[in-house]
Amino acid sequence: MFNIRRCKVTVVAILGFCVLTTLLWAQTDRPEPITARYELASTERERQVDFERIRIAVRFEPTKRRVIGTVTHVFVPLRTRVDSIVLDGVGMTIHRVQSGERELRYRVTDTTVVIYGSWRYPQRDSLTLDYECTPRRGLYFPGWDDPTGRKRKQIWTQGQPFDTRHWVPIYDYPNDKAITETIITFDSSYTVLSNGTLRSKKRNPDGTITWHYAMTKPHATYLIMLAIGKYGSIERRTKRGVPLKLLFYADHPEWAEPTYRYSAEMVDFLEELLGVPFPWESYSQVPVQDYIAGAMENTTATVFGDFFHGDARLQLDRPYIGVNMHELVHQWFGDYITQRDERSIWLHESFATFYPKLFYQRFFGEDYHQWMRRGEQNAALGAATKDDYPILHHAAGTARIYSKGSAVLDMLMDVVGQDQFHRAVRLYLQRHAYGTVETRDFEKAFADALGMNLGWFFDQWLYRGGEPAYRVRYSPVSDPATGMQWVEFTVEQTQATDALVGLFRMPITFEVHYEDGSVERVRQWVQDRVEHVRVPNPGGKTVAFALFDPGSVILKKIEFPKTTRELIEQARRAPLMIDRYDALEALLRDSTLSDSLKAATLVERFAAERFFAIRSLIARTLAREHSFHRFEAVRRTLGAALADREAEVRRAVISSLGSVPPWLERECVELLSDSSYQVAQIALEQLAASFPDRAMEYVGQLERRSLGDECAGYRVRIACDRIRAERGDTAALQRLVEYASPSYEFVTRQNAIAALRAVDWCDTTLARYLVEARFHFNQRLVSVAREAIGFFAKQSRYRTLFRERMTTLPERWMRDALQEALQ
């Protein structure tokens, strides 16, 4: 997760929050043998009919979490004769099933609705079901149980992977796409959003409005959405005239612009790059509270967590721009063309992770592309420490489905060339418009568009696992007979090979920089266990430093020893940011380098570099290494870093100091009014810990300068109250307990629970809130509550508080789960 200037993106945020939204269509524990490519068993679900249209009409009793609906399915049999149709439906109460005027026999199980009849190919027919349900997943009702009325009251859906079935009986698998209509009746004081175009709004005598939305093209059922809340909206249009409806919380119109910055430009960028127009009539976005993921690319209407929705200060800490772009890409890759089965999920997520890099490259510079790619490579290599599963394995995991797949697309673009890559992708999109795809469709597009057989590439990077590990050395060589001289690289692939991981074949650039400033480079295929590559050295010049794969395009492990002199030269002169970054990291690991030389090099590079990642690395190191603080140049650099224009750099310093030295106190105090909420909070905590006698003075300064609104502001308030509570302020304790209550969204609750753990305080009220949070639908809140219950329950003075809650839990599984936490 990475960050950007002005509209910074943290790639960790993209790959963290966003990642949570789509996870793992088939992450089961079933064993799967590793076999050769194309021999992987199909996981596609069988079906007997093709659903063409789905019309959903619903109303709600939100305080009871109840859905009351009617759904009509129009379909054509796929088999010569069909005598039963199975719909997915969890916990459904079915009142009636009809085909036209004829009532049909049906059977309801815990997870399905089986309808009996007689249908023949190719006669079109329909089914209409009247039903009720109280969903535990798929559709959520935050705020309706808040007795204080403080929390926003909303209703929203999250259908991926297979959760639409929890609020409507439906065929819930992506290999069948249908044109949908949604008709929602609700209180007229609320705004309702759903897929497609708003066809009508009808006011009813009972104070409700019926909203009728309709799609004109088919999409998968997991993409069906609705969101209900109190919203305002702004409308923008792309260059081609596509309307964008961007919803914001009605009481905070000032949050709209910083949240949705660059939204229209993103659509324009993708249309130009892909050569395929935005595939739907309109596009909307809506924030929701307590969202269980980061965001979700529902067709024509992205839902995202309101922890991304806020003022310009919040966008410094938790920027929406990367998530925004990720979900927009899905409107093509995921919605327009959709995975045929679980193994093809990378065709959604890897593409939605890949194209934001190109957007940042275009709008903010090449450094961002390199930095985001490095984050992906690190994530993929981290997954490789556990296993060597291919991207197409059912247990590949998030780091491969998102990060590695995106890195693979980068490499594929490097292999075939940018223009040819985009031309093949264009054919792939156009050929499968509004249809379903699998990996071989993507590969075939390259063969048909470019005449290239890329089986070797798809085999080693997608169907097989692992990554190459290179050991690289170089030395001067010459031919006495001709007088010609070269720098000869010796490259060895050191990864263990087996049926799953082989030797990798890739074109690699070798680059030699000479002391006179000249550069020679060679691009050559490397595919054998050991290869020798020669780079011309005319005149036998002295090498300043050498690069293997400049820009770090290839996903790999690498061992390439270099001298201190070479690393310093590379840190100074390498044209690409990531190569300078790597040189600095290697220098920091060099235990033979003296403190004075290391500190001088870091100070020099901080002054010369402009990209936040390198400046943050340097600032973090100078702050953490207290032995450097004796150098006046380091002190000046740290002071400058605390006033850096980039919030990431300021954050790197203040969070790495350990304790604030007296000579930096003034600069740290200035951070109490920082434009970043996180920086201001960290500054308060560091100052209070370093100068405890002045802690309350710092709290007062921060509260006068830097509180802010709602979620982000509550974070700062909680930090202030934790410091007060540590000093015996009982009113602050009670405020922390209130922040942990169901009257607040989950991020605030998490922060408050962490603060109460830090001061080791619990009472009956907090115990009640923690038990409620333990069984909340948001699993991130559940995790924090579970850990907090375990922490407090280990202490005899608190254990009874949780035992008393046991009898209040309505279901056996809840009581068992709480009992387990109290063991």
Tab-separated table of N, CA and C in Angstrom, residues 386-433:
chain	number	residue	atom	x	y	z
A	386	LYS	N	5.546	-19.089	2.428
A	386	LYS	CA	4.649	-20.088	3.009
A	386	LYS	C	4.425	-21.268	2.071
A	387	ASP	N	4.298	-20.983	0.771
A	387	ASP	CA	4.045	-22.043	-0.198
A	387	ASP	C	4.332	-21.487	-1.584
A	388	ASP	N	4.277	-22.366	-2.584
A	388	ASP	CA	4.551	-21.983	-3.972
A	388	ASP	C	3.314	-22.127	-4.856
A	389	TYR	N	2.135	-21.910	-4.314
A	389	TYR	CA	0.926	-22.107	-5.093
A	389	TYR	C	0.897	-21.173	-6.301
A	390	PRO	N	0.396	-21.655	-7.421
A	390	PRO	CA	0.189	-20.776	-8.581
A	390	PRO	C	-0.954	-19.799	-8.338
A	391	ILE	N	-1.007	-18.770	-9.146
A	391	ILE	CA	-2.106	-17.807	-9.072
A	391	ILE	C	-3.446	-18.503	-9.296
A	392	LEU	N	-3.468	-19.547	-10.127
A	392	LEU	CA	-4.715	-20.220	-10.443
A	392	LEU	C	-5.086	-21.327	-9.460
A	393	HIS	N	-4.285	-21.535	-8.442
A	393	HIS	CA	-4.633	-22.520	-7.427
A	393	HIS	C	-5.760	-21.974	-6.543
A	394	HIS	N	-6.645	-22.858	-6.083
A	394	HIS	CA	-7.789	-22.376	-5.303
A	394	HIS	C	-7.367	-21.728	-3.996
A	395	ALA	N	-6.186	-22.066	-3.495
A	395	ALA	CA	-5.704	-21.485	-2.241
A	395	ALA	C	-4.590	-20.479	-2.488
A	396	ALA	N	-4.585	-19.837	-3.664
A	396	ALA	CA	-3.513	-18.898	-4.002
A	396	ALA	C	-3.406	-17.770	-2.986
A	397	GLY	N	-4.522	-17.263	-2.535
A	397	GLY	CA	-4.511	-16.220	-1.519
A	397	GLY	C	-4.477	-14.820	-2.116
A	398	THR	N	-4.802	-13.856	-1.282
A	398	THR	CA	-4.931	-12.465	-1.697
A	398	THR	C	-3.659	-11.901	-2.306
A	399	ALA	N	-2.516	-12.203	-1.703
A	399	ALA	CA	-1.262	-11.625	-2.185
A	399	ALA	C	-0.969	-12.032	-3.617
A	400	ARG	N	-1.479	-13.184	-4.040
A	400	ARG	CA	-1.254	-13.609	-5.422
A	400	ARG	C	-2.383	-13.125	-6.339
A	401	ILE	N	-3.626	-13.218	-5.872
A	401	ILE	CA	-4.755	-12.836	-6.713
A	401	ILE	C	-4.693	-11.348	-7.050
A	402	TYR	N	-4.265	-10.534	-6.107
A	402	TYR	CA	-4.151	-9.101	-6.331
A	402	TYR	C	-2.723	-8.728	-6.749
A	403	SER	N	-1.793	-8.887	-5.830
A	403	SER	CA	-0.464	-8.305	-6.004
A	403	SER	C	0.376	-9.023	-7.049
A	404	LYS	N	0.513	-10.334	-6.916
A	404	LYS	CA	1.344	-11.044	-7.875
A	404	LYS	C	0.739	-10.953	-9.270
A	405	GLY	N	-0.569	-11.109	-9.374
A	405	GLY	CA	-1.193	-11.021	-10.686
A	405	GLY	C	-0.949	-9.684	-11.344
A	406	SER	N	-1.003	-8.607	-10.565
A	406	SER	CA	-0.717	-7.281	-11.113
A	406	SER	C	0.735	-7.174	-11.566
A	407	ALA	N	1.648	-7.712	-10.765
A	407	ALA	CA	3.062	-7.710	-11.153
A	407	ALA	C	3.283	-8.532	-12.419
A	408	VAL	N	2.549	-9.628	-12.566
A	408	VAL	CA	2.642	-10.457	-13.772
A	408	VAL	C	2.181	-9.669	-14.989
A	409	LEU	N	1.107	-8.892	-14.863
A	409	LEU	CA	0.653	-8.071	-15.979
A	409	LEU	C	1.704	-7.027	-16.349
A	410	ASP	N	2.376	-6.464	-15.360
A	410	ASP	CA	3.478	-5.539	-15.630
A	410	ASP	C	4.563	-6.218	-16.462
A	411	MET	N	4.915	-7.433	-16.070
A	411	MET	CA	5.949	-8.163	-16.806
A	411	MET	C	5.483	-8.516	-18.209
A	412	LEU	N	4.214	-8.905	-18.352
A	412	LEU	CA	3.690	-9.234	-19.666
A	412	LEU	C	3.734	-8.011	-20.578
A	413	MET	N	3.396	-6.856	-20.047
A	413	MET	CA	3.468	-5.626	-20.829
A	413	MET	C	4.911	-5.314	-21.224
A	414	ASP	N	5.845	-5.608	-20.330
A	414	ASP	CA	7.255	-5.386	-20.635
A	414	ASP	C	7.739	-6.338	-21.725
A	415	VAL	N	7.250	-7.574	-21.709
A	415	VAL	CA	7.678	-8.580	-22.681
A	415	VAL	C	7.160	-8.244	-24.077
A	416	VAL	N	5.881	-7.879	-24.198
A	416	VAL	CA	5.290	-7.687	-25.536
A	416	VAL	C	5.312	-6.238	-25.992
A	417	GLY	N	5.579	-5.297	-25.092
A	417	GLY	CA	5.541	-3.880	-25.432
A	417	GLY	C	4.202	-3.268	-25.077
A	418	GLN	N	4.224	-2.004	-24.642
A	418	GLN	CA	3.010	-1.375	-24.130
A	418	GLN	C	1.894	-1.304	-25.168
A	419	ASP	N	2.200	-0.830	-26.370
A	419	ASP	CA	1.146	-0.667	-27.372
A	419	ASP	C	0.517	-2.009	-27.719
A	420	GLN	N	1.342	-3.026	-27.887
A	420	GLN	CA	0.812	-4.337	-28.243
A	420	GLN	C	0.033	-4.946	-27.085
A	421	PHE	N	0.480	-4.713	-25.867
A	421	PHE	CA	-0.261	-5.194	-24.690
A	421	PHE	C	-1.673	-4.618	-24.692
A	422	HIS	N	-1.776	-3.303	-24.867
A	422	HIS	CA	-3.098	-2.675	-24.807
A	422	HIS	C	-3.973	-3.121	-25.979
A	423	ARG	N	-3.372	-3.380	-27.127
A	423	ARG	CA	-4.146	-3.839	-28.273
A	423	ARG	C	-4.724	-5.229	-28.009
A	424	ALA	N	-3.939	-6.123	-27.400
A	424	ALA	CA	-4.438	-7.462	-27.090
A	424	ALA	C	-5.530	-7.408	-26.016
A	425	VAL	N	-5.356	-6.559	-25.017
A	425	VAL	CA	-6.373	-6.420	-23.973
A	425	VAL	C	-7.669	-5.877	-24.574
A	426	ARG	N	-7.536	-4.957	-25.525
A	426	ARG	CA	-8.734	-4.414	-26.174
A	426	ARG	C	-9.519	-5.520	-26.879
A	427	LEU	N	-8.817	-6.386	-27.592
A	427	LEU	CA	-9.491	-7.506	-28.254
A	427	LEU	C	-10.159	-8.415	-27.231
A	428	TYR	N	-9.471	-8.679	-26.154
A	428	TYR	CA	-10.003	-9.535	-25.076
A	428	TYR	C	-11.313	-8.965	-24.536
A	429	LEU	N	-11.359	-7.658	-24.285
A	429	LEU	CA	-12.580	-7.032	-23.782
A	429	LEU	C	-13.695	-7.055	-24.818
A	430	GLN	N	-13.376	-6.679	-26.033
A	430	GLN	CA	-14.411	-6.599	-27.065
A	430	GLN	C	-14.976	-7.974	-27.404
A	431	ARG	N	-14.119	-8.963	-27.438
A	431	ARG	CA	-14.544	-10.311	-27.817
A	431	ARG	C	-15.498	-10.907	-26.796
A	432	HIS	N	-15.352	-10.555	-25.520
A	432	HIS	CA	-16.136	-11.190	-24.455
A	432	HIS	C	-17.085	-10.201	-23.779
A	433	ALA	N	-17.487	-9.174	-24.510
A	433	ALA	CA	-18.350	-8.128	-23.951
A	433	ALA	C	-19.587	-8.714	-23.290
